[in-house]
């Protein structure tokens, strides 16, 4: 018992139980987790002086160990998510997790299996594809402020999706991952790893949401690796309930001549911290990162981005748009880094904020660090209210003011939404936006 | 109850500046009236004040639509009551398609909880676009964004055709239109003419009035109508210029 053995706090106990539950996992995996937990435990929480946490509300960070990390008595899976099962349509194959337990898996079509495509829940991939994971799993540093939470993720992660596309294989329809949280004070650690080999092509859509209104912690990681000449298109729609605390750490690596498109639709969470690092590592790569967030009440959406160019003739393009209602707050901090080898880089970074209420607060910290001399880089941030003349024009057509404002907001986000590869998911996202105006 | 748009002794200020001065005009249903007048005389101010723009303060006067005052109605209520303004400078609304925009406007006219029948809506939209020779591809383009001047004006008439107002004020809908577009737009207006629509057409060019033949022409100067007549007044104005109007206004004063 805890008191008798003197075992310290609940998170340590929970971690021990987590490791004990991994009895069939390979030794490297449990060892990796132990190390991660140790680093997590010894790393201080971000402080006020930490530039990466400027403007952020850090008070909830201190309370994260109050969530329940204990997964030793696995609860029965809530199947309420099935009401949402038509959220995306054109999937090649889908994985659904509820509270980090696999709830449903639609099989990978036989021809893709034959072609060598790997599409597995993480727990299975650890058993069967350990060598692949050793090379790729959590190999990208979380260098935008959330290293502690990346270590927490590594310590507790147990579910997620591995997608491996072999050389030359092109798959048109997206793969889909659904991550639901339902337990009160529960924790989930969604992990998505996409590896696209030379000249392959794949897309993946991911949805994060809550079943019910219980507060929870989600601490997710998405890593994309685009090999030479490959294409990855990735969309994350985050619609947790507004009691949830969320961290999402994204990183992508673009090889020579590859293309990565990464889109985020952010609607939920009381507080959400997202970090995205787009890394151009090969010449002529193209990385496109778009995000939209609609905030209300006292939500805080805190996004930090980094575009690094280490190879020449490549482009990266970032567009993050936020529309703020109520007393909500957004933070956008973006940096473009171009090193001296990356001549003829085109790198753009744009943050646009639309204030629907004057007491909402949009913070913007754009930045550039350029060491090459022959580049085209720009960054821009604007914060504005809805143009009254635009509203007048719509009113003059008989459209009531709330509807007019809504239309302006949909219009504002369309630049992001119309890039989502799965039309049904895009439409679902529009519905979720709509319901945010009507609850 | 008189079937007309009746403006009496209207005074409109922008800030402290009086722009529309004791303005009087009645447009019976079914008639088309034209207003001509020099730049800055207050034509657009009149149009926007009628629509209810918050910057245009109506200090006194009355506007009755079929006998009912519209001055206490909000902008959107005036529109739904049957007043339409084709803007001199239509606004761009990024990301909102024409189809969705007009649909929202039509939905706003339905009783609560009712929704437009989509196939019927698109059928009507396409028919009216075809009539105005607007490429169907425009339905999925954002409202006025990147439109040429003439395309914007055609889109205003499309909206009018779709919303079927009782009274319409067309503010320089002809400017920026090439000859063919002018004919098409005029046909669009003429098609709505007749029993159901009263229109006030603001223009600088007599040419438009060859296509939309007005029942009356009014010349506006310094915030008020200083001369009214039939179509020949527009021709006379074109010949003599606004100095002539200035003269008769000053001798009258
Ligand atoms: N928002 C505004 N703020 C200040 N002054 C304004 C505003 N709108 C119009 N005015 C002024 O009111 C006067 C009338 O302008 P209005 O646009 O009504 O003229 P108009 O007759 O439509 O001219 P045009 O033929 O050039 O379209 C002008 O002196 C103009 O500068
Ligand atoms: Mg004008």
XYZ file of C-alpha atoms and ligand atoms in Angstrom:
724
model
C 0.000 0.000 0.000
C 1.134 3.513 -0.670
C 1.376 4.572 2.943
C 3.213 1.436 4.035
C 5.794 1.455 1.285
C 6.117 5.200 1.539
C 5.567 5.452 -2.188
C 5.279 9.139 -2.853
C 2.691 10.895 -4.939
C -0.187 9.517 -7.011
C 1.480 10.144 -10.376
C 4.495 8.023 -9.388
C 2.191 5.286 -8.212
C 0.203 5.581 -11.425
C 3.360 5.389 -13.491
C 4.465 2.271 -11.634
C 1.088 0.681 -12.321
C 1.353 1.714 -15.953
C 4.754 0.019 -16.299
C 3.536 -3.068 -14.442
C 0.693 -3.301 -16.924
C 3.162 -3.433 -19.833
C 4.388 -6.922 -18.978
C 4.424 -8.078 -22.592
C 6.136 -5.000 -23.985
C 9.765 -5.160 -25.108
C 12.342 -4.088 -22.566
C 13.535 -1.070 -24.585
C 10.033 0.312 -24.490
C 9.631 0.149 -20.715
C 13.152 1.455 -20.272
C 12.417 4.355 -22.594
C 9.292 5.121 -20.566
C 11.130 4.982 -17.266
C 13.707 7.438 -18.523
C 11.016 9.732 -19.878
C 9.196 9.717 -16.576
C 12.369 10.508 -14.712
C 13.176 13.430 -16.977
C 9.587 14.630 -16.618
C 9.706 14.413 -12.823
C 13.003 16.257 -12.564
C 12.196 19.002 -15.011
C 10.834 22.215 -13.542
C 7.507 23.637 -14.663
C 7.799 26.553 -17.086
C 8.230 29.828 -15.274
C 7.084 33.340 -15.895
C 10.530 34.237 -17.183
C 10.404 31.566 -19.878
C 10.008 33.347 -23.221
C 8.122 30.338 -24.638
C 5.416 30.874 -22.050
C 4.985 34.591 -22.422
C 1.315 35.590 -22.065
C 0.310 32.009 -21.127
C -1.736 31.235 -18.070
C 0.561 28.840 -16.229
C -1.644 28.356 -13.185
C -3.281 25.196 -14.529
C 0.078 23.634 -15.354
C 0.789 23.371 -11.651
C -2.346 21.313 -11.165
C -1.859 18.684 -13.860
C -0.820 15.998 -11.404
C -4.302 16.348 -9.938
C -5.616 14.481 -13.000
C -5.836 10.736 -12.767
C -2.967 9.005 -14.534
C -3.867 5.607 -13.189
C -4.870 3.194 -15.937
C -4.529 -0.017 -13.925
C -8.260 -0.607 -13.582
C -9.394 -0.027 -17.121
C -12.935 1.235 -17.294
C -15.486 -0.118 -19.705
C -15.388 1.709 -22.993
C -18.107 4.262 -23.520
C -19.609 3.732 -26.936
C -21.323 7.091 -27.064
C -18.801 8.168 -29.678
C -20.743 6.127 -32.194
C -23.193 9.018 -32.515
C -20.314 10.811 -34.153
C -19.165 7.969 -36.326
C -20.040 9.835 -39.512
C -17.701 12.707 -38.713
C -15.404 11.778 -41.569
C -16.280 9.732 -44.603
C -13.746 8.715 -47.131
C -11.394 6.817 -44.895
C -9.105 4.132 -46.111
C -9.078 2.744 -42.578
C -9.854 4.125 -39.138
C -8.836 3.654 -35.518
C -10.997 4.819 -32.643
C -9.703 5.185 -29.111
C -11.742 6.002 -26.030
C -9.768 6.963 -22.943
C -6.691 5.551 -24.656
C -8.260 2.155 -25.181
C -8.792 0.811 -28.667
C -12.544 0.843 -29.221
C -12.753 0.099 -32.894
C -10.467 -0.621 -35.793
C -11.560 -0.870 -39.380
C -9.219 -3.131 -41.310
C -6.650 -1.959 -43.793
C -7.703 -3.008 -47.308
C -5.862 -6.121 -48.427
C -4.084 -4.522 -51.387
C -2.468 -1.929 -49.132
C -1.425 -4.658 -46.727
C 0.143 -6.480 -49.658
C 1.923 -3.317 -50.709
C 3.599 -3.145 -47.312
C 1.569 -0.381 -45.744
C 1.635 -0.508 -41.964
C -1.396 0.837 -40.149
C -1.514 -0.219 -36.525
C -2.511 0.886 -33.078
C 0.652 1.848 -31.265
C 0.373 -0.943 -28.668
C 0.453 -3.523 -31.464
C 3.169 -1.728 -33.406
C 5.472 -1.894 -30.380
C 5.208 -5.675 -30.440
C 5.501 -6.158 -34.175
C 7.497 -3.197 -35.508
C 9.822 -2.294 -32.679
C 12.748 -1.538 -34.967
C 10.787 1.002 -36.966
C 9.574 2.695 -33.806
C 13.053 2.761 -32.332
C 14.108 4.903 -35.294
C 11.156 7.250 -35.311
C 9.274 7.273 -32.031
C 9.614 10.595 -30.165
C 12.715 11.420 -32.170
C 11.813 15.080 -32.594
C 12.726 17.421 -29.778
C 9.934 19.495 -28.278
C 11.795 22.765 -28.527
C 9.012 25.287 -28.172
C 8.570 25.168 -24.418
C 6.698 21.933 -23.743
C 9.561 19.515 -23.298
C 8.280 18.531 -19.869
C 4.907 17.634 -21.337
C 6.510 15.731 -24.199
C 8.318 13.636 -21.578
C 5.028 13.137 -19.731
C 3.525 11.975 -23.011
C 6.359 9.525 -23.633
C 6.040 8.150 -20.103
C 2.322 7.429 -20.294
C 1.566 6.990 -23.994
C 0.006 3.651 -24.818
C -2.345 4.214 -27.709
C -2.153 6.002 -30.984
C -1.624 5.255 -34.623
C 1.336 4.274 -36.720
C 1.060 4.821 -40.446
C 3.926 3.691 -42.645
C 3.711 4.117 -46.404
C 6.356 2.256 -48.379
C 8.254 3.681 -51.296
C 6.122 4.671 -54.260
C 2.768 3.767 -52.697
C 0.109 6.414 -53.143
C -3.132 6.317 -51.188
C -5.818 8.774 -52.102
C -8.391 8.450 -49.328
C -7.406 9.572 -45.862
C -6.712 7.387 -42.870
C -8.613 8.454 -39.784
C -7.867 8.451 -36.060
C -10.444 9.319 -33.444
C -9.400 10.033 -29.887
C -12.136 10.430 -27.313
C -11.900 11.277 -23.682
C -14.745 10.410 -21.308
C -13.507 9.770 -17.749
C -13.764 12.455 -15.108
C -10.289 13.864 -14.484
C -8.989 11.293 -16.924
C -5.878 11.596 -19.038
C -5.241 10.648 -22.638
C -2.007 10.687 -24.640
C -2.889 10.548 -28.320
C 0.054 9.740 -30.524
C 0.182 9.829 -34.293
C 3.227 8.866 -36.258
C 3.263 9.031 -40.041
C 6.261 7.849 -42.033
C 6.062 8.343 -45.777
C 8.853 6.746 -47.757
C 10.254 7.992 -51.041
C 7.636 9.165 -53.565
C 4.740 7.895 -51.508
C 1.574 9.780 -50.731
C -0.893 9.598 -47.881
C -3.309 11.655 -45.879
C -4.563 11.310 -42.372
C -7.333 13.056 -40.495
C -7.455 13.054 -36.741
C -10.241 14.035 -34.413
C -9.970 14.793 -30.710
C -13.156 15.113 -28.702
C -14.949 14.512 -25.427
C -17.814 12.239 -24.567
C -19.702 14.281 -22.020
C -18.581 17.249 -20.004
C -15.989 15.740 -17.665
C -12.761 17.687 -17.231
C -9.741 15.846 -18.585
C -6.145 16.211 -19.655
C -5.047 15.434 -23.179
C -1.350 15.423 -23.953
C -0.824 14.505 -27.592
C 2.009 14.246 -30.055
C 1.937 14.116 -33.844
C 5.089 13.476 -35.836
C 5.181 13.415 -39.607
C 8.154 12.266 -41.670
C 8.010 12.949 -45.373
C 10.679 11.107 -47.320
C 12.150 12.230 -50.633
C 9.432 13.279 -53.067
C 6.622 12.149 -50.787
C 3.396 13.897 -49.820
C 1.665 13.951 -46.464
C -1.573 15.742 -45.790
C -2.619 15.843 -42.152
C -5.615 17.431 -40.444
C -6.348 17.622 -36.746
C -9.771 18.706 -35.547
C -9.777 19.383 -31.811
C -13.216 19.681 -30.241
C -12.753 18.679 -26.598
C -15.255 19.991 -24.071
C -14.392 23.298 -22.478
C -13.287 21.781 -19.188
C -10.380 19.995 -20.789
C -6.725 20.988 -20.592
C -4.896 20.136 -23.770
C -1.331 19.953 -24.979
C -0.518 19.094 -28.553
C 3.054 18.846 -29.749
C 3.459 18.595 -33.509
C 6.552 18.210 -35.543
C 7.098 17.474 -39.179
C 10.201 16.737 -41.174
C 10.177 17.430 -44.889
C 12.742 15.616 -47.004
C 13.947 16.612 -50.437
C 11.149 17.452 -52.901
C 8.522 16.438 -50.391
C 5.340 18.222 -49.491
C 3.680 18.410 -46.106
C 0.304 19.998 -45.520
C -0.769 20.290 -41.934
C -4.108 21.764 -40.903
C -5.588 22.300 -37.482
C -9.125 23.163 -36.514
C -9.205 24.133 -32.859
C -12.478 24.613 -31.073
C -12.352 23.000 -27.667
C -10.512 22.955 -24.330
C -10.520 25.384 -21.482
C -6.844 25.837 -22.135
C -4.995 24.446 -25.123
C -1.317 24.671 -25.812
C -0.189 23.644 -29.239
C 3.339 23.638 -30.592
C 4.173 23.033 -34.214
C 7.618 22.700 -35.666
C 7.879 22.534 -39.439
C 11.322 21.398 -40.484
C 12.580 21.714 -43.993
C 15.454 19.278 -44.180
C 15.640 18.616 -47.905
C 15.962 20.915 -50.900
C 12.803 22.000 -52.734
C 10.498 20.759 -49.994
C 7.243 22.525 -49.375
C 5.606 22.799 -45.982
C 2.206 24.360 -45.541
C 0.739 24.818 -42.059
C -2.690 26.241 -41.475
C -4.736 26.588 -38.361
C -8.049 28.053 -37.324
C -9.277 28.534 -33.786
C -12.642 29.804 -32.609
C -12.651 30.738 -28.946
C -15.357 31.790 -26.531
C -15.984 32.415 -22.820
C -12.646 32.152 -20.984
C -10.905 29.743 -23.326
C -7.195 30.165 -23.902
C -5.625 28.882 -27.111
C -1.873 29.166 -27.001
C 0.008 28.338 -30.198
C 3.739 28.399 -30.767
C 5.265 27.668 -34.129
C 8.686 27.298 -35.636
C 9.618 26.987 -39.292
C 13.198 25.907 -39.775
C 14.914 25.822 -43.131
C 18.089 23.784 -43.352
C 18.050 23.167 -47.128
C 17.869 25.440 -50.156
C 15.075 26.230 -52.627
C 12.318 25.188 -50.273
C 9.180 26.952 -49.187
C 7.221 27.028 -45.993
C 3.965 28.799 -45.588
C 2.132 29.283 -42.332
C -1.315 30.777 -41.831
C -2.898 30.791 -38.370
C -6.304 32.417 -37.976
C -8.175 33.004 -34.746
C -11.639 34.406 -34.135
C -12.307 35.360 -30.545
C -15.583 35.706 -28.690
C -16.341 36.389 -25.045
C -13.406 36.979 -22.727
C -11.267 34.446 -24.507
C -7.599 34.732 -25.239
C -5.284 33.540 -27.968
C -1.532 33.610 -28.191
C 0.348 33.148 -31.407
C 4.098 33.065 -31.329
C 5.886 32.161 -34.526
C 9.473 32.081 -35.606
C 11.065 31.465 -38.984
C 14.672 30.311 -38.876
C 16.658 30.094 -42.083
C 20.195 28.831 -41.757
C 23.043 29.882 -44.021
C 22.788 26.830 -46.282
C 19.151 27.450 -47.071
C 19.498 29.896 -49.959
C 16.474 30.730 -52.081
C 14.089 29.961 -49.299
C 10.546 31.293 -49.447
C 9.113 31.360 -45.957
C 5.951 33.088 -44.901
C 4.176 33.390 -41.630
C 0.809 35.041 -41.158
C -1.350 35.352 -38.086
C -4.789 36.944 -38.383
C -7.038 37.559 -35.435
C -10.647 38.608 -35.638
C -12.048 40.061 -32.424
C -15.778 39.493 -32.120
C -15.776 41.042 -28.687
C -13.632 43.918 -27.515
C -12.743 42.254 -24.218
C -11.251 39.224 -25.948
C -7.468 39.266 -26.150
C -5.312 38.244 -29.085
C -1.564 38.221 -28.570
C 0.839 37.925 -31.434
C 4.607 37.445 -31.369
C 5.935 36.992 -34.911
C 9.643 36.644 -35.549
C 12.367 35.968 -38.096
C 15.951 34.742 -37.768
C 17.698 34.632 -41.098
C 21.262 33.678 -41.805
C 21.067 33.127 -45.547
C 21.276 36.193 -47.779
C 19.188 35.160 -50.763
C 15.747 34.462 -49.321
C 12.196 35.700 -49.435
C 10.692 35.768 -45.970
C 7.870 37.673 -44.469
C 5.827 37.639 -41.372
C 2.712 39.552 -40.575
C 0.179 39.704 -37.819
C -3.068 41.604 -37.754
C -5.813 41.906 -35.203
C -9.045 43.547 -36.208
C -12.724 43.730 -35.482
C -15.393 42.832 -38.005
C -15.715 45.568 -40.578
C -18.953 47.439 -39.805
C -19.504 48.239 -43.482
C -19.396 44.528 -44.266
C -22.018 43.928 -41.605
C -24.131 46.800 -42.936
C -24.025 45.277 -46.390
C -25.349 41.995 -45.042
C -27.971 43.648 -42.844
C -29.121 45.542 -45.912
C -29.894 42.157 -47.450
C -32.104 41.284 -44.501
C -29.596 39.017 -42.804
C -29.902 39.444 -39.010
C -26.793 40.680 -37.234
C -25.867 37.433 -35.416
C -26.156 35.501 -38.682
C -24.114 38.149 -40.469
C -21.346 37.894 -37.880
C -21.405 34.139 -38.147
C -21.110 34.297 -41.915
C -18.129 36.605 -41.634
C -16.486 34.135 -39.264
C -17.110 31.145 -41.554
C -15.739 33.214 -44.379
C -12.700 34.119 -42.320
C -11.963 30.446 -41.647
C -12.700 29.190 -45.133
C -9.060 29.582 -46.189
C -8.245 26.843 -43.696
C -11.383 24.693 -43.948
C -11.357 24.351 -47.705
C -7.949 22.667 -47.526
C -9.215 19.721 -45.503
C -9.001 16.633 -47.730
C -12.020 14.851 -46.288
C -15.095 16.848 -47.293
C -17.229 15.237 -44.617
C -14.707 16.134 -41.939
C -14.578 19.704 -43.248
C -18.367 19.848 -43.136
C -18.347 18.338 -39.619
C -15.892 21.041 -38.588
C -18.236 23.683 -40.006
C -21.084 22.139 -37.994
C -18.965 22.241 -34.842
C -18.211 25.903 -35.496
C -21.914 26.531 -36.035
C -22.834 24.835 -32.772
C -20.379 27.097 -30.974
C -22.533 30.025 -31.998
C -25.778 28.359 -30.966
C -25.364 26.743 -27.594
C -53.152 52.702 -47.786
C -51.063 54.204 -50.528
C -48.913 51.818 -52.515
C -45.766 53.887 -52.639
C -42.444 54.754 -51.139
C -43.076 58.172 -49.719
C -40.302 60.408 -48.450
C -41.400 63.633 -46.791
C -39.337 66.526 -45.424
C -36.390 64.259 -44.847
C -33.287 65.745 -43.234
C -30.127 63.705 -42.877
C -26.914 64.606 -41.095
C -23.503 63.027 -41.296
C -21.865 64.098 -38.081
C -22.776 67.768 -37.753
C -23.111 68.263 -41.460
C -26.573 68.500 -42.957
C -26.524 66.617 -46.241
C -30.143 65.865 -47.141
C -32.353 68.908 -46.789
C -36.160 68.863 -46.580
C -36.219 66.163 -49.198
C -39.543 65.130 -50.728
C -40.215 62.317 -53.168
C -42.965 59.778 -53.750
C -42.424 56.685 -55.865
C -45.679 54.882 -56.555
C -45.464 51.122 -56.815
C -44.777 50.077 -60.384
C -42.960 53.276 -61.326
C -39.316 53.925 -61.963
C -37.902 57.287 -60.976
C -34.426 58.487 -61.773
C -32.298 60.847 -59.742
C -29.431 62.691 -61.339
C -27.175 65.206 -59.704
C -23.575 66.302 -59.359
C -20.986 64.497 -57.266
C -21.309 65.035 -53.561
C -24.869 66.244 -53.727
C -26.180 63.570 -51.387
C -27.573 60.831 -53.630
C -25.777 57.968 -51.903
C -26.481 59.583 -48.561
C -30.177 59.429 -49.334
C -29.874 55.794 -50.391
C -27.960 54.745 -47.279
C -30.184 56.731 -44.960
C -33.203 54.940 -46.430
C -31.492 51.604 -45.828
C -30.749 52.652 -42.240
C -26.981 53.093 -42.151
C -26.048 54.061 -38.571
C -23.689 56.884 -39.658
C -26.512 58.715 -41.393
C -28.656 60.440 -38.830
C -32.204 61.224 -39.778
C -32.901 64.415 -37.846
C -36.459 64.879 -39.081
C -38.904 63.748 -41.716
C -40.727 60.571 -42.556
C -40.315 57.593 -44.861
C -43.384 55.466 -45.481
C -43.370 52.200 -47.353
C -46.906 51.338 -48.434
C -48.146 53.654 -45.708
C -45.986 52.279 -42.876
C -43.040 54.150 -41.418
C -39.763 52.296 -41.803
C -37.669 54.674 -39.705
C -38.048 52.670 -36.510
C -37.015 49.452 -38.228
C -33.490 48.052 -38.020
C -31.479 47.784 -41.228
C -32.245 44.083 -41.683
C -35.918 44.597 -40.860
C -36.216 47.267 -43.541
C -34.758 44.874 -46.047
C -37.099 42.078 -45.066
C -39.992 44.539 -45.203
C -39.205 44.895 -48.893
C -36.625 47.651 -49.357
C -33.552 46.919 -51.426
C -30.417 48.976 -51.931
C -28.027 48.204 -54.757
C -24.780 49.677 -53.469
C -22.660 52.135 -55.392
C -19.662 50.361 -53.853
C -20.638 46.777 -52.958
C -18.627 45.263 -50.103
C -16.396 42.226 -50.435
C -17.058 39.414 -48.001
C -14.089 37.042 -48.059
C -14.871 33.356 -47.794
C -18.657 33.740 -48.061
C -19.917 32.394 -51.365
C -22.612 34.169 -53.323
C -24.792 31.076 -53.045
C -24.502 30.997 -49.250
C -24.918 34.726 -48.938
C -28.139 34.947 -50.914
C -29.331 31.790 -49.229
C -28.832 33.369 -45.797
C -30.772 36.411 -46.985
C -33.615 34.225 -48.242
C -33.589 32.072 -45.116
C -33.980 35.217 -43.033
C -37.283 35.775 -44.802
C -38.712 32.403 -43.817
C -40.616 31.760 -40.599
C -38.490 30.529 -37.680
C -37.371 26.942 -37.994
C -38.129 26.701 -41.691
C -35.313 26.133 -44.091
C -34.982 26.837 -47.766
C -35.577 23.990 -50.171
C -32.090 23.620 -51.586
C -32.831 22.213 -55.067
C -35.552 24.798 -55.677
C -33.234 27.514 -54.445
C -30.430 26.527 -56.790
C -32.826 26.210 -59.687
C -34.028 29.752 -59.116
C -30.494 31.036 -58.569
C -29.195 29.492 -61.773
C -32.143 30.742 -63.800
C -31.604 34.268 -62.607
C -27.864 34.067 -63.110
C -28.416 32.815 -66.639
C -30.779 35.705 -67.325
C -28.156 38.160 -66.107
C -25.454 36.272 -68.020
C -23.494 35.611 -64.845
C -21.373 32.505 -65.144
C -22.680 29.763 -62.832
C -19.175 29.368 -61.486
C -19.751 32.598 -59.586
C -22.003 30.816 -57.068
C -18.940 29.380 -55.388
C -16.943 32.596 -55.468
C -16.765 34.835 -52.440
C -19.155 37.763 -52.536
C -17.614 40.549 -54.646
C -14.076 39.414 -53.874
C -11.884 40.050 -56.870
C -14.933 40.904 -58.998
C -14.550 43.491 -61.704
C -16.600 46.651 -61.285
C -19.212 45.420 -63.741
C -19.410 41.960 -62.137
C -20.116 43.557 -58.783
C -22.980 45.554 -60.232
C -24.460 42.520 -61.942
C -24.240 40.652 -58.681
C -26.210 43.439 -56.989
C -28.995 42.995 -59.545
C -28.872 39.228 -59.046
C -29.439 39.770 -55.351
C -32.326 42.081 -56.122
C -33.849 39.537 -58.458
C -33.523 36.823 -55.818
C -34.932 38.895 -52.969
C -37.846 40.371 -54.942
C -38.156 43.657 -53.053
C -41.134 46.023 -53.180
C -38.924 49.050 -53.583
C -35.383 49.254 -54.796
C -32.832 52.036 -54.781
C -30.142 51.445 -57.387
C -27.143 53.623 -56.665
C -25.139 54.074 -59.858
C -25.664 50.478 -60.860
C -24.793 51.523 -64.415
C -21.357 52.924 -63.683
C -18.599 50.548 -64.618
C -20.831 48.554 -66.954
C -19.934 48.032 -70.564
C -22.657 48.469 -73.201
C -23.641 44.790 -73.229
C -23.729 44.600 -69.442
C -25.766 47.771 -69.326
C -28.374 46.156 -71.555
C -28.403 42.961 -69.541
C -28.722 44.752 -66.224
C -31.438 47.015 -67.618
C -33.346 43.978 -68.829
C -32.944 42.548 -65.356
C -34.508 45.638 -63.833
C -37.224 45.889 -66.464
C -38.164 42.268 -65.862
C -38.963 43.103 -62.246
C -40.759 46.242 -63.210
C -44.467 46.494 -63.506
C -46.966 45.961 -60.770
C -44.646 44.747 -58.071
C -41.615 46.971 -57.956
C -41.058 50.652 -57.408
C -37.522 51.756 -58.196
C -35.316 54.753 -57.646
C -32.438 54.741 -60.065
C -29.499 56.985 -59.264
C -27.345 57.668 -62.286
C -24.992 60.126 -63.908
C -25.728 59.019 -67.425
C -28.730 59.668 -69.573
C -27.669 56.565 -71.520
C -29.051 54.208 -68.852
C -32.431 55.860 -69.177
C -32.638 54.738 -72.786
C -32.817 51.201 -71.462
C -34.680 51.721 -68.225
C -37.206 54.310 -69.271
C -38.134 56.293 -66.189
C -41.592 57.531 -65.337
C -40.000 60.611 -63.832
C -36.588 62.198 -63.669
C -35.496 64.323 -60.711
C -32.487 66.534 -60.512
C -30.896 66.699 -57.111
C -28.685 69.521 -56.027
C -27.263 70.301 -52.614
C -29.374 67.776 -50.740
C -32.726 68.366 -52.339
C -34.692 67.845 -55.553
C -34.614 71.066 -57.527
C -36.314 69.996 -60.729
C -38.511 67.132 -61.847
C -39.757 66.126 -65.257
C -40.097 63.260 -67.669
C -37.345 61.469 -69.544
C -36.639 64.563 -71.636
C -35.308 66.305 -68.530
C -32.399 63.892 -68.495
C -31.637 64.776 -72.122
C -31.869 68.465 -71.391
C -29.540 68.037 -68.406
C -27.063 66.173 -70.541
C -27.043 69.067 -73.031
C -26.956 71.940 -70.575
C -24.881 70.515 -67.717
C -25.177 71.177 -64.015
C -24.354 74.894 -64.332
C -27.830 75.254 -65.712
C -29.236 73.617 -62.572
C -27.069 75.812 -60.396
C -28.455 78.853 -62.144
C -32.103 77.905 -61.825
C -31.544 76.922 -58.188
C -29.940 80.235 -57.375
C -32.529 82.336 -59.201
C -35.262 80.399 -57.442
C -33.693 81.041 -54.028
N -19.233 58.833 -44.078
C -19.097 60.127 -44.402
N -18.417 60.982 -43.603
C -18.288 62.283 -43.924
N -18.817 62.831 -45.017
C -19.500 62.043 -45.841
C -19.683 60.647 -45.594
N -20.417 60.119 -46.579
C -20.681 61.149 -47.427
N -20.153 62.295 -46.982
C -20.251 63.599 -47.637
O -21.594 63.832 -47.900
C -21.727 64.484 -49.140
C -22.685 63.705 -50.013
O -22.056 62.493 -50.395
P -22.773 61.392 -51.263
O -21.917 60.191 -51.277
O -24.157 61.220 -50.777
O -22.793 62.085 -52.682
P -23.316 61.518 -54.068
O -24.365 62.452 -54.521
O -23.701 60.094 -53.948
O -22.041 61.702 -54.978
P -21.457 60.771 -56.174
O -22.189 61.194 -57.402
O -20.039 61.167 -56.279
O -21.667 59.350 -55.826
C -20.340 64.623 -49.715
O -19.879 65.920 -49.442
C -19.550 63.604 -48.963
O -18.210 63.968 -48.838
Mg -22.988 58.378 -54.699
